[in-house]
Amino acid sequence: MRHTLEGRLHTCVQSPVAGILSTVSGIAKAGLIGLTLVLGGATQAQTVASLPANAQAIENNGSARPVAAWNDFCRRYPSECAVDTSEPAKVAMSAEIWKTIVAVNRRVNGRIKPMTDKAHWGVVDRWDFPDDGYGDCEDYQLLKRKLLRERGLPQRAMRMTVVIDELNEGHAVLMIRTDRGDYILDNKTNAVLPWDETGYVYVKREGHDSMAWTSLGGVTSPTATANR
């Protein structure tokens, strides 16, 4: 994905951070239905049997314009962008939900092969589901959100989020808002991290009260876990 992001050129290409490319195994060719996710197997790098440590909640900082490709995605998949205010705005975290979140993040990261939008779709920027087994950062996160919603998590609490990554480029992650703080699902790592342990600069995300996006003020994560 390449587009202008807050005055920056947004390049969403999976980079070889923490050996992530070595975890990509196989290409899902049978479409989304054929993407079998085994939830409940042991994860390697992150313990899922217990609750995560408490995280901070990131603060909103006014309104923001959504990514242009998001608007196109919403025209094609309106239910993916609708906000149901009867849903909880935060996930009530439990050990089982944490286990599911970590497992979905790991399995999608391992089954989708990274590909730029230009190579995949022939356009500069497109947000879509990686039904053919290929995608870039936002496609990974859209699939994760869909699968987690199917497993009972409220969509309202799972917000697509735009950040500046360790390469000083635009990047899309999935933020899950919980009663223990805000956590990030990322195609660059299998670890589900508190937002303030990613090393990213947070630009904007979907709002949880309407389809409007909200600014995150360019707040910088104080640690650089994702950059090592």
JSON list of C-alpha atoms in Angstrom, two decimals:
[
{"chain": "A", "resi": 1, "resn": "MET", "atom": "CA", "xyz": [0.00, 0.00, 0.00]},
{"chain": "A", "resi": 2, "resn": "ARG", "atom": "CA", "xyz": [1.40, 3.36, -1.03]},
{"chain": "A", "resi": 3, "resn": "HIS", "atom": "CA", "xyz": [-0.35, 6.65, -0.47]},
{"chain": "A", "resi": 4, "resn": "THR", "atom": "CA", "xyz": [0.21, 10.06, 1.06]},
{"chain": "A", "resi": 5, "resn": "LEU", "atom": "CA", "xyz": [-0.19, 9.82, 4.82]},
{"chain": "A", "resi": 6, "resn": "GLU", "atom": "CA", "xyz": [-0.16, 13.08, 6.79]},
{"chain": "A", "resi": 7, "resn": "GLY", "atom": "CA", "xyz": [2.41, 14.46, 4.34]},
{"chain": "A", "resi": 8, "resn": "ARG", "atom": "CA", "xyz": [4.36, 11.20, 4.17]},
{"chain": "A", "resi": 9, "resn": "LEU", "atom": "CA", "xyz": [4.59, 8.57, 1.50]},
{"chain": "A", "resi": 10, "resn": "HIS", "atom": "CA", "xyz": [2.88, 5.50, 2.93]},
{"chain": "A", "resi": 11, "resn": "THR", "atom": "CA", "xyz": [4.60, 2.26, 1.98]},
{"chain": "A", "resi": 12, "resn": "CYS", "atom": "CA", "xyz": [2.95, -0.78, 3.53]},
{"chain": "A", "resi": 13, "resn": "VAL", "atom": "CA", "xyz": [5.30, -3.66, 2.80]},
{"chain": "A", "resi": 14, "resn": "GLN", "atom": "CA", "xyz": [6.06, -6.36, 5.31]},
{"chain": "A", "resi": 15, "resn": "SER", "atom": "CA", "xyz": [9.67, -5.99, 6.40]},
{"chain": "A", "resi": 16, "resn": "PRO", "atom": "CA", "xyz": [11.91, -8.76, 7.81]},
{"chain": "A", "resi": 17, "resn": "VAL", "atom": "CA", "xyz": [11.42, -7.77, 11.45]},
{"chain": "A", "resi": 18, "resn": "ALA", "atom": "CA", "xyz": [12.15, -10.47, 14.03]},
{"chain": "A", "resi": 19, "resn": "GLY", "atom": "CA", "xyz": [12.28, -13.15, 11.36]},
{"chain": "A", "resi": 20, "resn": "ILE", "atom": "CA", "xyz": [8.62, -12.78, 10.43]},
{"chain": "A", "resi": 21, "resn": "LEU", "atom": "CA", "xyz": [9.06, -13.84, 6.82]},
{"chain": "A", "resi": 22, "resn": "SER", "atom": "CA", "xyz": [10.35, -17.21, 8.01]},
{"chain": "A", "resi": 23, "resn": "THR", "atom": "CA", "xyz": [6.98, -17.83, 9.64]},
{"chain": "A", "resi": 24, "resn": "VAL", "atom": "CA", "xyz": [5.07, -17.54, 6.37]},
{"chain": "A", "resi": 25, "resn": "SER", "atom": "CA", "xyz": [4.28, -21.11, 5.32]},
{"chain": "A", "resi": 26, "resn": "GLY", "atom": "CA", "xyz": [2.10, -22.02, 2.37]},
{"chain": "A", "resi": 27, "resn": "ILE", "atom": "CA", "xyz": [-0.30, -19.94, 0.32]},
{"chain": "A", "resi": 28, "resn": "ALA", "atom": "CA", "xyz": [-4.03, -20.11, 0.93]},
{"chain": "A", "resi": 29, "resn": "LYS", "atom": "CA", "xyz": [-5.47, -20.65, -2.54]},
{"chain": "A", "resi": 30, "resn": "ALA", "atom": "CA", "xyz": [-8.96, -21.78, -1.65]},
{"chain": "A", "resi": 31, "resn": "GLY", "atom": "CA", "xyz": [-10.16, -18.37, -0.53]},
{"chain": "A", "resi": 32, "resn": "LEU", "atom": "CA", "xyz": [-11.25, -17.14, 2.86]},
{"chain": "A", "resi": 33, "resn": "ILE", "atom": "CA", "xyz": [-13.36, -20.22, 3.58]},
{"chain": "A", "resi": 34, "resn": "GLY", "atom": "CA", "xyz": [-10.35, -22.43, 3.02]},
{"chain": "A", "resi": 35, "resn": "LEU", "atom": "CA", "xyz": [-8.23, -20.51, 5.52]},
{"chain": "A", "resi": 36, "resn": "THR", "atom": "CA", "xyz": [-8.36, -22.98, 8.41]},
{"chain": "A", "resi": 37, "resn": "LEU", "atom": "CA", "xyz": [-7.32, -21.46, 11.70]},
{"chain": "A", "resi": 38, "resn": "VAL", "atom": "CA", "xyz": [-6.61, -23.87, 14.51]},
{"chain": "A", "resi": 39, "resn": "LEU", "atom": "CA", "xyz": [-7.28, -21.98, 17.72]},
{"chain": "A", "resi": 40, "resn": "GLY", "atom": "CA", "xyz": [-6.13, -23.55, 20.93]},
{"chain": "A", "resi": 41, "resn": "GLY", "atom": "CA", "xyz": [-2.72, -24.87, 19.92]},
{"chain": "A", "resi": 42, "resn": "ALA", "atom": "CA", "xyz": [0.26, -23.73, 21.94]},
{"chain": "A", "resi": 43, "resn": "THR", "atom": "CA", "xyz": [1.95, -20.54, 20.75]},
{"chain": "A", "resi": 44, "resn": "GLN", "atom": "CA", "xyz": [5.73, -20.36, 20.70]},
{"chain": "A", "resi": 45, "resn": "ALA", "atom": "CA", "xyz": [6.77, -16.91, 21.81]},
{"chain": "A", "resi": 46, "resn": "GLN", "atom": "CA", "xyz": [3.88, -15.67, 23.90]},
{"chain": "A", "resi": 47, "resn": "THR", "atom": "CA", "xyz": [2.12, -17.39, 26.77]},
{"chain": "A", "resi": 48, "resn": "VAL", "atom": "CA", "xyz": [-1.64, -17.35, 26.25]},
{"chain": "A", "resi": 49, "resn": "ALA", "atom": "CA", "xyz": [-2.81, -19.38, 29.22]},
{"chain": "A", "resi": 50, "resn": "SER", "atom": "CA", "xyz": [-3.17, -16.34, 31.45]},
{"chain": "A", "resi": 51, "resn": "LEU", "atom": "CA", "xyz": [-4.23, -12.73, 31.09]},
{"chain": "A", "resi": 52, "resn": "PRO", "atom": "CA", "xyz": [-1.79, -10.18, 29.62]},
{"chain": "A", "resi": 53, "resn": "ALA", "atom": "CA", "xyz": [-0.26, -7.46, 31.73]},
{"chain": "A", "resi": 54, "resn": "ASN", "atom": "CA", "xyz": [-2.33, -4.31, 31.96]},
{"chain": "A", "resi": 55, "resn": "ALA", "atom": "CA", "xyz": [-1.77, -1.82, 29.15]},
{"chain": "A", "resi": 56, "resn": "GLN", "atom": "CA", "xyz": [-2.48, 1.88, 28.87]},
{"chain": "A", "resi": 57, "resn": "ALA", "atom": "CA", "xyz": [-5.44, 3.23, 26.91]},
{"chain": "A", "resi": 58, "resn": "ILE", "atom": "CA", "xyz": [-4.35, 5.57, 24.14]},
{"chain": "A", "resi": 59, "resn": "GLU", "atom": "CA", "xyz": [-6.07, 8.95, 24.07]},
{"chain": "A", "resi": 60, "resn": "ASN", "atom": "CA", "xyz": [-8.05, 10.36, 21.15]},
{"chain": "A", "resi": 61, "resn": "ASN", "atom": "CA", "xyz": [-7.01, 13.78, 19.91]},
{"chain": "A", "resi": 62, "resn": "GLY", "atom": "CA", "xyz": [-9.78, 15.18, 17.71]},
{"chain": "A", "resi": 63, "resn": "SER", "atom": "CA", "xyz": [-10.99, 14.11, 14.28]},
{"chain": "A", "resi": 64, "resn": "ALA", "atom": "CA", "xyz": [-8.99, 12.77, 11.34]},
{"chain": "A", "resi": 65, "resn": "ARG", "atom": "CA", "xyz": [-9.58, 12.01, 7.68]},
{"chain": "A", "resi": 66, "resn": "PRO", "atom": "CA", "xyz": [-9.72, 8.29, 6.88]},
{"chain": "A", "resi": 67, "resn": "VAL", "atom": "CA", "xyz": [-7.34, 6.75, 4.38]},
{"chain": "A", "resi": 68, "resn": "ALA", "atom": "CA", "xyz": [-8.79, 7.14, 0.86]},
{"chain": "A", "resi": 69, "resn": "ALA", "atom": "CA", "xyz": [-8.63, 3.40, 0.22]},
{"chain": "A", "resi": 70, "resn": "TRP", "atom": "CA", "xyz": [-10.66, 2.85, 3.40]},
{"chain": "A", "resi": 71, "resn": "ASN", "atom": "CA", "xyz": [-13.56, 4.79, 1.86]},
{"chain": "A", "resi": 72, "resn": "ASP", "atom": "CA", "xyz": [-13.44, 2.55, -1.18]},
{"chain": "A", "resi": 73, "resn": "PHE", "atom": "CA", "xyz": [-13.32, -0.55, 1.05]},
{"chain": "A", "resi": 74, "resn": "CYS", "atom": "CA", "xyz": [-16.41, 0.71, 2.91]},
{"chain": "A", "resi": 75, "resn": "ARG", "atom": "CA", "xyz": [-18.32, 1.15, -0.33]},
{"chain": "A", "resi": 76, "resn": "ARG", "atom": "CA", "xyz": [-17.60, -2.49, -1.18]},
{"chain": "A", "resi": 77, "resn": "TYR", "atom": "CA", "xyz": [-18.08, -3.87, 2.36]},
{"chain": "A", "resi": 78, "resn": "PRO", "atom": "CA", "xyz": [-20.40, -1.48, 4.23]},
{"chain": "A", "resi": 79, "resn": "SER", "atom": "CA", "xyz": [-20.99, -3.90, 7.11]},
{"chain": "A", "resi": 80, "resn": "GLU", "atom": "CA", "xyz": [-17.23, -3.94, 7.82]},
{"chain": "A", "resi": 81, "resn": "CYS", "atom": "CA", "xyz": [-17.27, -0.22, 8.46]},
{"chain": "A", "resi": 82, "resn": "ALA", "atom": "CA", "xyz": [-20.59, 0.20, 10.25]},
{"chain": "A", "resi": 83, "resn": "VAL", "atom": "CA", "xyz": [-20.45, 1.02, 13.96]},
{"chain": "A", "resi": 84, "resn": "ASP", "atom": "CA", "xyz": [-23.05, -0.61, 16.19]},
{"chain": "A", "resi": 85, "resn": "THR", "atom": "CA", "xyz": [-23.14, 1.54, 19.31]},
{"chain": "A", "resi": 86, "resn": "SER", "atom": "CA", "xyz": [-25.11, -1.17, 21.13]},
{"chain": "A", "resi": 87, "resn": "GLU", "atom": "CA", "xyz": [-21.91, -3.23, 21.16]},
{"chain": "A", "resi": 88, "resn": "PRO", "atom": "CA", "xyz": [-19.37, -2.69, 23.94]},
{"chain": "A", "resi": 89, "resn": "ALA", "atom": "CA", "xyz": [-16.59, -0.27, 23.05]},
{"chain": "A", "resi": 90, "resn": "LYS", "atom": "CA", "xyz": [-14.10, -2.44, 24.93]},
{"chain": "A", "resi": 91, "resn": "VAL", "atom": "CA", "xyz": [-13.51, -6.17, 25.14]},
{"chain": "A", "resi": 92, "resn": "ALA", "atom": "CA", "xyz": [-13.95, -7.69, 28.59]},
{"chain": "A", "resi": 93, "resn": "MET", "atom": "CA", "xyz": [-10.67, -9.58, 28.65]},
{"chain": "A", "resi": 94, "resn": "SER", "atom": "CA", "xyz": [-10.51, -13.17, 29.82]},
{"chain": "A", "resi": 95, "resn": "ALA", "atom": "CA", "xyz": [-7.87, -15.87, 29.51]},
{"chain": "A", "resi": 96, "resn": "GLU", "atom": "CA", "xyz": [-9.88, -17.56, 26.75]},
{"chain": "A", "resi": 97, "resn": "ILE", "atom": "CA", "xyz": [-10.32, -14.33, 24.76]},
{"chain": "A", "resi": 98, "resn": "TRP", "atom": "CA", "xyz": [-6.61, -13.54, 25.12]},
{"chain": "A", "resi": 99, "resn": "LYS", "atom": "CA", "xyz": [-5.77, -17.01, 23.86]},
{"chain": "A", "resi": 100, "resn": "THR", "atom": "CA", "xyz": [-8.04, -16.50, 20.84]},
{"chain": "A", "resi": 101, "resn": "ILE", "atom": "CA", "xyz": [-6.56, -13.08, 20.02]},
{"chain": "A", "resi": 102, "resn": "VAL", "atom": "CA", "xyz": [-2.99, -14.35, 20.11]},
{"chain": "A", "resi": 103, "resn": "ALA", "atom": "CA", "xyz": [-3.85, -17.46, 18.10]},
{"chain": "A", "resi": 104, "resn": "VAL", "atom": "CA", "xyz": [-5.66, -15.54, 15.33]},
{"chain": "A", "resi": 105, "resn": "ASN", "atom": "CA", "xyz": [-2.79, -13.06, 15.05]},
{"chain": "A", "resi": 106, "resn": "ARG", "atom": "CA", "xyz": [-0.24, -15.85, 14.74]},
{"chain": "A", "resi": 107, "resn": "ARG", "atom": "CA", "xyz": [-2.23, -17.99, 12.32]},
{"chain": "A", "resi": 108, "resn": "VAL", "atom": "CA", "xyz": [-3.06, -15.18, 9.89]},
{"chain": "A", "resi": 109, "resn": "ASN", "atom": "CA", "xyz": [0.54, -13.97, 9.95]},
{"chain": "A", "resi": 110, "resn": "GLY", "atom": "CA", "xyz": [1.68, -17.49, 9.11]},
{"chain": "A", "resi": 111, "resn": "ARG", "atom": "CA", "xyz": [-0.78, -18.16, 6.31]},
{"chain": "A", "resi": 112, "resn": "ILE", "atom": "CA", "xyz": [-0.84, -14.92, 4.29]},
{"chain": "A", "resi": 113, "resn": "LYS", "atom": "CA", "xyz": [2.04, -14.17, 1.94]},
{"chain": "A", "resi": 114, "resn": "PRO", "atom": "CA", "xyz": [3.10, -10.49, 1.79]},
{"chain": "A", "resi": 115, "resn": "MET", "atom": "CA", "xyz": [2.52, -8.68, -1.51]},
{"chain": "A", "resi": 116, "resn": "THR", "atom": "CA", "xyz": [2.25, -4.98, -2.37]},
{"chain": "A", "resi": 117, "resn": "ASP", "atom": "CA", "xyz": [-1.02, -3.60, -3.67]},
{"chain": "A", "resi": 118, "resn": "LYS", "atom": "CA", "xyz": [0.65, -2.68, -6.96]},
{"chain": "A", "resi": 119, "resn": "ALA", "atom": "CA", "xyz": [1.76, -6.27, -7.54]},
{"chain": "A", "resi": 120, "resn": "HIS", "atom": "CA", "xyz": [-1.46, -7.74, -6.15]},
{"chain": "A", "resi": 121, "resn": "TRP", "atom": "CA", "xyz": [-4.18, -5.47, -7.50]},
{"chain": "A", "resi": 122, "resn": "GLY", "atom": "CA", "xyz": [-2.39, -3.27, -10.02]},
{"chain": "A", "resi": 123, "resn": "VAL", "atom": "CA", "xyz": [-3.24, -0.13, -8.04]},
{"chain": "A", "resi": 124, "resn": "VAL", "atom": "CA", "xyz": [-1.28, 2.06, -5.65]},
{"chain": "A", "resi": 125, "resn": "ASP", "atom": "CA", "xyz": [-3.46, 1.40, -2.60]},
{"chain": "A", "resi": 126, "resn": "ARG", "atom": "CA", "xyz": [-6.34, -1.01, -1.96]},
{"chain": "A", "resi": 127, "resn": "TRP", "atom": "CA", "xyz": [-7.78, -2.33, 1.29]},
{"chain": "A", "resi": 128, "resn": "ASP", "atom": "CA", "xyz": [-9.31, -5.77, 0.91]},
{"chain": "A", "resi": 129, "resn": "PHE", "atom": "CA", "xyz": [-9.44, -9.31, 2.28]},
{"chain": "A", "resi": 130, "resn": "PRO", "atom": "CA", "xyz": [-6.51, -11.55, 1.29]},
{"chain": "A", "resi": 131, "resn": "ASP", "atom": "CA", "xyz": [-8.83, -14.25, -0.08]},
{"chain": "A", "resi": 132, "resn": "ASP", "atom": "CA", "xyz": [-6.17, -15.61, -2.44]},
{"chain": "A", "resi": 133, "resn": "GLY", "atom": "CA", "xyz": [-3.55, -15.86, 0.31]},
{"chain": "A", "resi": 134, "resn": "TYR", "atom": "CA", "xyz": [-1.72, -12.61, -0.55]},
{"chain": "A", "resi": 135, "resn": "GLY", "atom": "CA", "xyz": [-1.94, -9.15, 0.99]},
{"chain": "A", "resi": 136, "resn": "ASP", "atom": "CA", "xyz": [-0.20, -6.25, 2.66]},
{"chain": "A", "resi": 137, "resn": "CYS", "atom": "CA", "xyz": [-0.52, -4.92, 6.20]},
{"chain": "A", "resi": 138, "resn": "GLU", "atom": "CA", "xyz": [-4.11, -3.69, 6.20]},
{"chain": "A", "resi": 139, "resn": "ASP", "atom": "CA", "xyz": [-5.32, -6.88, 4.49]},
{"chain": "A", "resi": 140, "resn": "TYR", "atom": "CA", "xyz": [-3.86, -9.00, 7.28]},
{"chain": "A", "resi": 141, "resn": "GLN", "atom": "CA", "xyz": [-5.59, -6.86, 9.90]},
{"chain": "A", "resi": 142, "resn": "LEU", "atom": "CA", "xyz": [-8.97, -6.83, 8.13]},
{"chain": "A", "resi": 143, "resn": "LEU", "atom": "CA", "xyz": [-8.93, -10.62, 8.04]},
{"chain": "A", "resi": 144, "resn": "LYS", "atom": "CA", "xyz": [-7.94, -10.85, 11.71]},
{"chain": "A", "resi": 145, "resn": "ARG", "atom": "CA", "xyz": [-10.80, -8.56, 12.68]},
{"chain": "A", "resi": 146, "resn": "LYS", "atom": "CA", "xyz": [-13.30, -10.59, 10.65]},
{"chain": "A", "resi": 147, "resn": "LEU", "atom": "CA", "xyz": [-12.18, -13.85, 12.23]},
{"chain": "A", "resi": 148, "resn": "LEU", "atom": "CA", "xyz": [-12.21, -12.42, 15.74]},
{"chain": "A", "resi": 149, "resn": "ARG", "atom": "CA", "xyz": [-15.68, -11.00, 15.18]},
{"chain": "A", "resi": 150, "resn": "GLU", "atom": "CA", "xyz": [-16.83, -14.46, 14.09]},
{"chain": "A", "resi": 151, "resn": "ARG", "atom": "CA", "xyz": [-15.48, -15.72, 17.41]},
{"chain": "A", "resi": 152, "resn": "GLY", "atom": "CA", "xyz": [-17.59, -13.31, 19.40]},
{"chain": "A", "resi": 153, "resn": "LEU", "atom": "CA", "xyz": [-15.44, -10.21, 19.88]},
{"chain": "A", "resi": 154, "resn": "PRO", "atom": "CA", "xyz": [-17.32, -6.92, 19.30]},
{"chain": "A", "resi": 155, "resn": "GLN", "atom": "CA", "xyz": [-16.27, -5.21, 16.08]},
{"chain": "A", "resi": 156, "resn": "ARG", "atom": "CA", "xyz": [-16.73, -1.83, 17.77]},
{"chain": "A", "resi": 157, "resn": "ALA", "atom": "CA", "xyz": [-13.78, -2.64, 20.05]},
{"chain": "A", "resi": 158, "resn": "MET", "atom": "CA", "xyz": [-11.48, -3.62, 17.15]},
{"chain": "A", "resi": 159, "resn": "ARG", "atom": "CA", "xyz": [-10.24, -0.52, 15.35]},
{"chain": "A", "resi": 160, "resn": "MET", "atom": "CA", "xyz": [-8.13, -0.29, 12.20]},
{"chain": "A", "resi": 161, "resn": "THR", "atom": "CA", "xyz": [-5.23, 2.01, 13.04]},
{"chain": "A", "resi": 162, "resn": "VAL", "atom": "CA", "xyz": [-2.59, 3.89, 11.04]},
{"chain": "A", "resi": 163, "resn": "VAL", "atom": "CA", "xyz": [0.92, 4.32, 12.47]},
{"chain": "A", "resi": 164, "resn": "ILE", "atom": "CA", "xyz": [4.41, 5.34, 11.41]},
{"chain": "A", "resi": 165, "resn": "ASP", "atom": "CA", "xyz": [6.65, 2.31, 11.74]},
{"chain": "A", "resi": 166, "resn": "GLU", "atom": "CA", "xyz": [10.34, 1.70, 12.42]},
{"chain": "A", "resi": 167, "resn": "LEU", "atom": "CA", "xyz": [11.15, 2.51, 8.78]},
{"chain": "A", "resi": 168, "resn": "ASN", "atom": "CA", "xyz": [9.47, 5.92, 9.15]},
{"chain": "A", "resi": 169, "resn": "GLU", "atom": "CA", "xyz": [6.74, 4.73, 6.78]},
{"chain": "A", "resi": 170, "resn": "GLY", "atom": "CA", "xyz": [2.98, 4.37, 7.07]},
{"chain": "A", "resi": 171, "resn": "HIS", "atom": "CA", "xyz": [1.72, 1.05, 8.37]},
{"chain": "A", "resi": 172, "resn": "ALA", "atom": "CA", "xyz": [-1.69, -0.40, 9.35]},
{"chain": "A", "resi": 173, "resn": "VAL", "atom": "CA", "xyz": [-2.32, -2.41, 12.52]},
{"chain": "A", "resi": 174, "resn": "LEU", "atom": "CA", "xyz": [-5.39, -3.63, 14.37]},
{"chain": "A", "resi": 175, "resn": "MET", "atom": "CA", "xyz": [-6.01, -2.10, 17.79]},
{"chain": "A", "resi": 176, "resn": "ILE", "atom": "CA", "xyz": [-8.15, -4.09, 20.21]},
{"chain": "A", "resi": 177, "resn": "ARG", "atom": "CA", "xyz": [-9.54, -1.92, 22.99]},
{"chain": "A", "resi": 178, "resn": "THR", "atom": "CA", "xyz": [-10.05, -3.86, 26.22]},
{"chain": "A", "resi": 179, "resn": "ASP", "atom": "CA", "xyz": [-10.78, -3.30, 29.88]},
{"chain": "A", "resi": 180, "resn": "ARG", "atom": "CA", "xyz": [-7.06, -3.95, 30.44]},
{"chain": "A", "resi": 181, "resn": "GLY", "atom": "CA", "xyz": [-5.88, -1.36, 27.89]},
{"chain": "A", "resi": 182, "resn": "ASP", "atom": "CA", "xyz": [-5.23, -1.19, 24.13]},
{"chain": "A", "resi": 183, "resn": "TYR", "atom": "CA", "xyz": [-3.36, -4.00, 22.36]},
{"chain": "A", "resi": 184, "resn": "ILE", "atom": "CA", "xyz": [-1.94, -4.19, 18.84]},
{"chain": "A", "resi": 185, "resn": "LEU", "atom": "CA", "xyz": [-2.17, -7.02, 16.30]},
{"chain": "A", "resi": 186, "resn": "ASP", "atom": "CA", "xyz": [0.52, -6.65, 13.66]},
{"chain": "A", "resi": 187, "resn": "ASN", "atom": "CA", "xyz": [1.72, -8.66, 10.67]},
{"chain": "A", "resi": 188, "resn": "LYS", "atom": "CA", "xyz": [5.32, -7.82, 11.58]},
{"chain": "A", "resi": 189, "resn": "THR", "atom": "CA", "xyz": [5.28, -9.80, 14.81]},
{"chain": "A", "resi": 190, "resn": "ASN", "atom": "CA", "xyz": [3.36, -12.68, 16.32]},
{"chain": "A", "resi": 191, "resn": "ALA", "atom": "CA", "xyz": [3.42, -11.03, 19.75]},
{"chain": "A", "resi": 192, "resn": "VAL", "atom": "CA", "xyz": [0.27, -9.09, 20.64]},
{"chain": "A", "resi": 193, "resn": "LEU", "atom": "CA", "xyz": [1.69, -6.00, 22.34]},
{"chain": "A", "resi": 194, "resn": "PRO", "atom": "CA", "xyz": [0.35, -3.10, 24.35]},
{"chain": "A", "resi": 195, "resn": "TRP", "atom": "CA", "xyz": [0.30, -0.11, 22.02]},
{"chain": "A", "resi": 196, "resn": "ASP", "atom": "CA", "xyz": [3.02, 1.63, 24.02]},
{"chain": "A", "resi": 197, "resn": "GLU", "atom": "CA", "xyz": [5.45, -1.28, 23.55]},
{"chain": "A", "resi": 198, "resn": "THR", "atom": "CA", "xyz": [5.44, -1.29, 19.74]},
{"chain": "A", "resi": 199, "resn": "GLY", "atom": "CA", "xyz": [7.82, 1.57, 19.03]},
{"chain": "A", "resi": 200, "resn": "TYR", "atom": "CA", "xyz": [5.32, 3.09, 16.57]},
{"chain": "A", "resi": 201, "resn": "VAL", "atom": "CA", "xyz": [4.03, 6.63, 16.18]},
{"chain": "A", "resi": 202, "resn": "TYR", "atom": "CA", "xyz": [0.22, 6.55, 16.31]},
{"chain": "A", "resi": 203, "resn": "VAL", "atom": "CA", "xyz": [-1.51, 8.72, 13.70]},
{"chain": "A", "resi": 204, "resn": "LYS", "atom": "CA", "xyz": [-5.22, 7.85, 13.58]},
{"chain": "A", "resi": 205, "resn": "ARG", "atom": "CA", "xyz": [-7.80, 5.09, 13.90]},
{"chain": "A", "resi": 206, "resn": "GLU", "atom": "CA", "xyz": [-11.44, 4.30, 13.30]},
{"chain": "A", "resi": 207, "resn": "GLY", "atom": "CA", "xyz": [-13.78, 5.96, 15.75]},
{"chain": "A", "resi": 208, "resn": "HIS", "atom": "CA", "xyz": [-15.94, 3.78, 18.00]},
{"chain": "A", "resi": 209, "resn": "ASP", "atom": "CA", "xyz": [-19.04, 5.99, 18.01]},
{"chain": "A", "resi": 210, "resn": "SER", "atom": "CA", "xyz": [-19.42, 6.58, 14.26]},
{"chain": "A", "resi": 211, "resn": "MET", "atom": "CA", "xyz": [-17.73, 5.86, 10.94]},
{"chain": "A", "resi": 212, "resn": "ALA", "atom": "CA", "xyz": [-15.61, 9.00, 11.37]},
{"chain": "A", "resi": 213, "resn": "TRP", "atom": "CA", "xyz": [-11.93, 8.49, 12.17]},
{"chain": "A", "resi": 214, "resn": "THR", "atom": "CA", "xyz": [-10.16, 10.01, 15.14]},
{"chain": "A", "resi": 215, "resn": "SER", "atom": "CA", "xyz": [-6.68, 11.48, 15.45]},
{"chain": "A", "resi": 216, "resn": "LEU", "atom": "CA", "xyz": [-4.18, 9.95, 17.87]},
{"chain": "A", "resi": 217, "resn": "GLY", "atom": "CA", "xyz": [-2.04, 13.05, 17.77]},
{"chain": "A", "resi": 218, "resn": "GLY", "atom": "CA", "xyz": [1.18, 11.42, 16.58]},
{"chain": "A", "resi": 219, "resn": "VAL", "atom": "CA", "xyz": [1.86, 10.04, 20.04]},
{"chain": "A", "resi": 220, "resn": "THR", "atom": "CA", "xyz": [5.01, 7.93, 20.13]},
{"chain": "A", "resi": 221, "resn": "SER", "atom": "CA", "xyz": [5.27, 4.60, 21.87]},
{"chain": "A", "resi": 222, "resn": "PRO", "atom": "CA", "xyz": [7.96, 5.03, 24.54]},
{"chain": "A", "resi": 223, "resn": "THR", "atom": "CA", "xyz": [9.62, 1.71, 23.79]},
{"chain": "A", "resi": 224, "resn": "ALA", "atom": "CA", "xyz": [10.93, 0.14, 20.61]},
{"chain": "A", "resi": 225, "resn": "THR", "atom": "CA", "xyz": [10.03, -3.52, 21.07]},
{"chain": "A", "resi": 226, "resn": "ALA", "atom": "CA", "xyz": [8.82, -3.94, 17.49]},
{"chain": "A", "resi": 227, "resn": "ASN", "atom": "CA", "xyz": [11.95, -2.34, 16.08]},
{"chain": "A", "resi": 228, "resn": "ARG", "atom": "CA", "xyz": [14.42, -4.89, 17.42]}
]
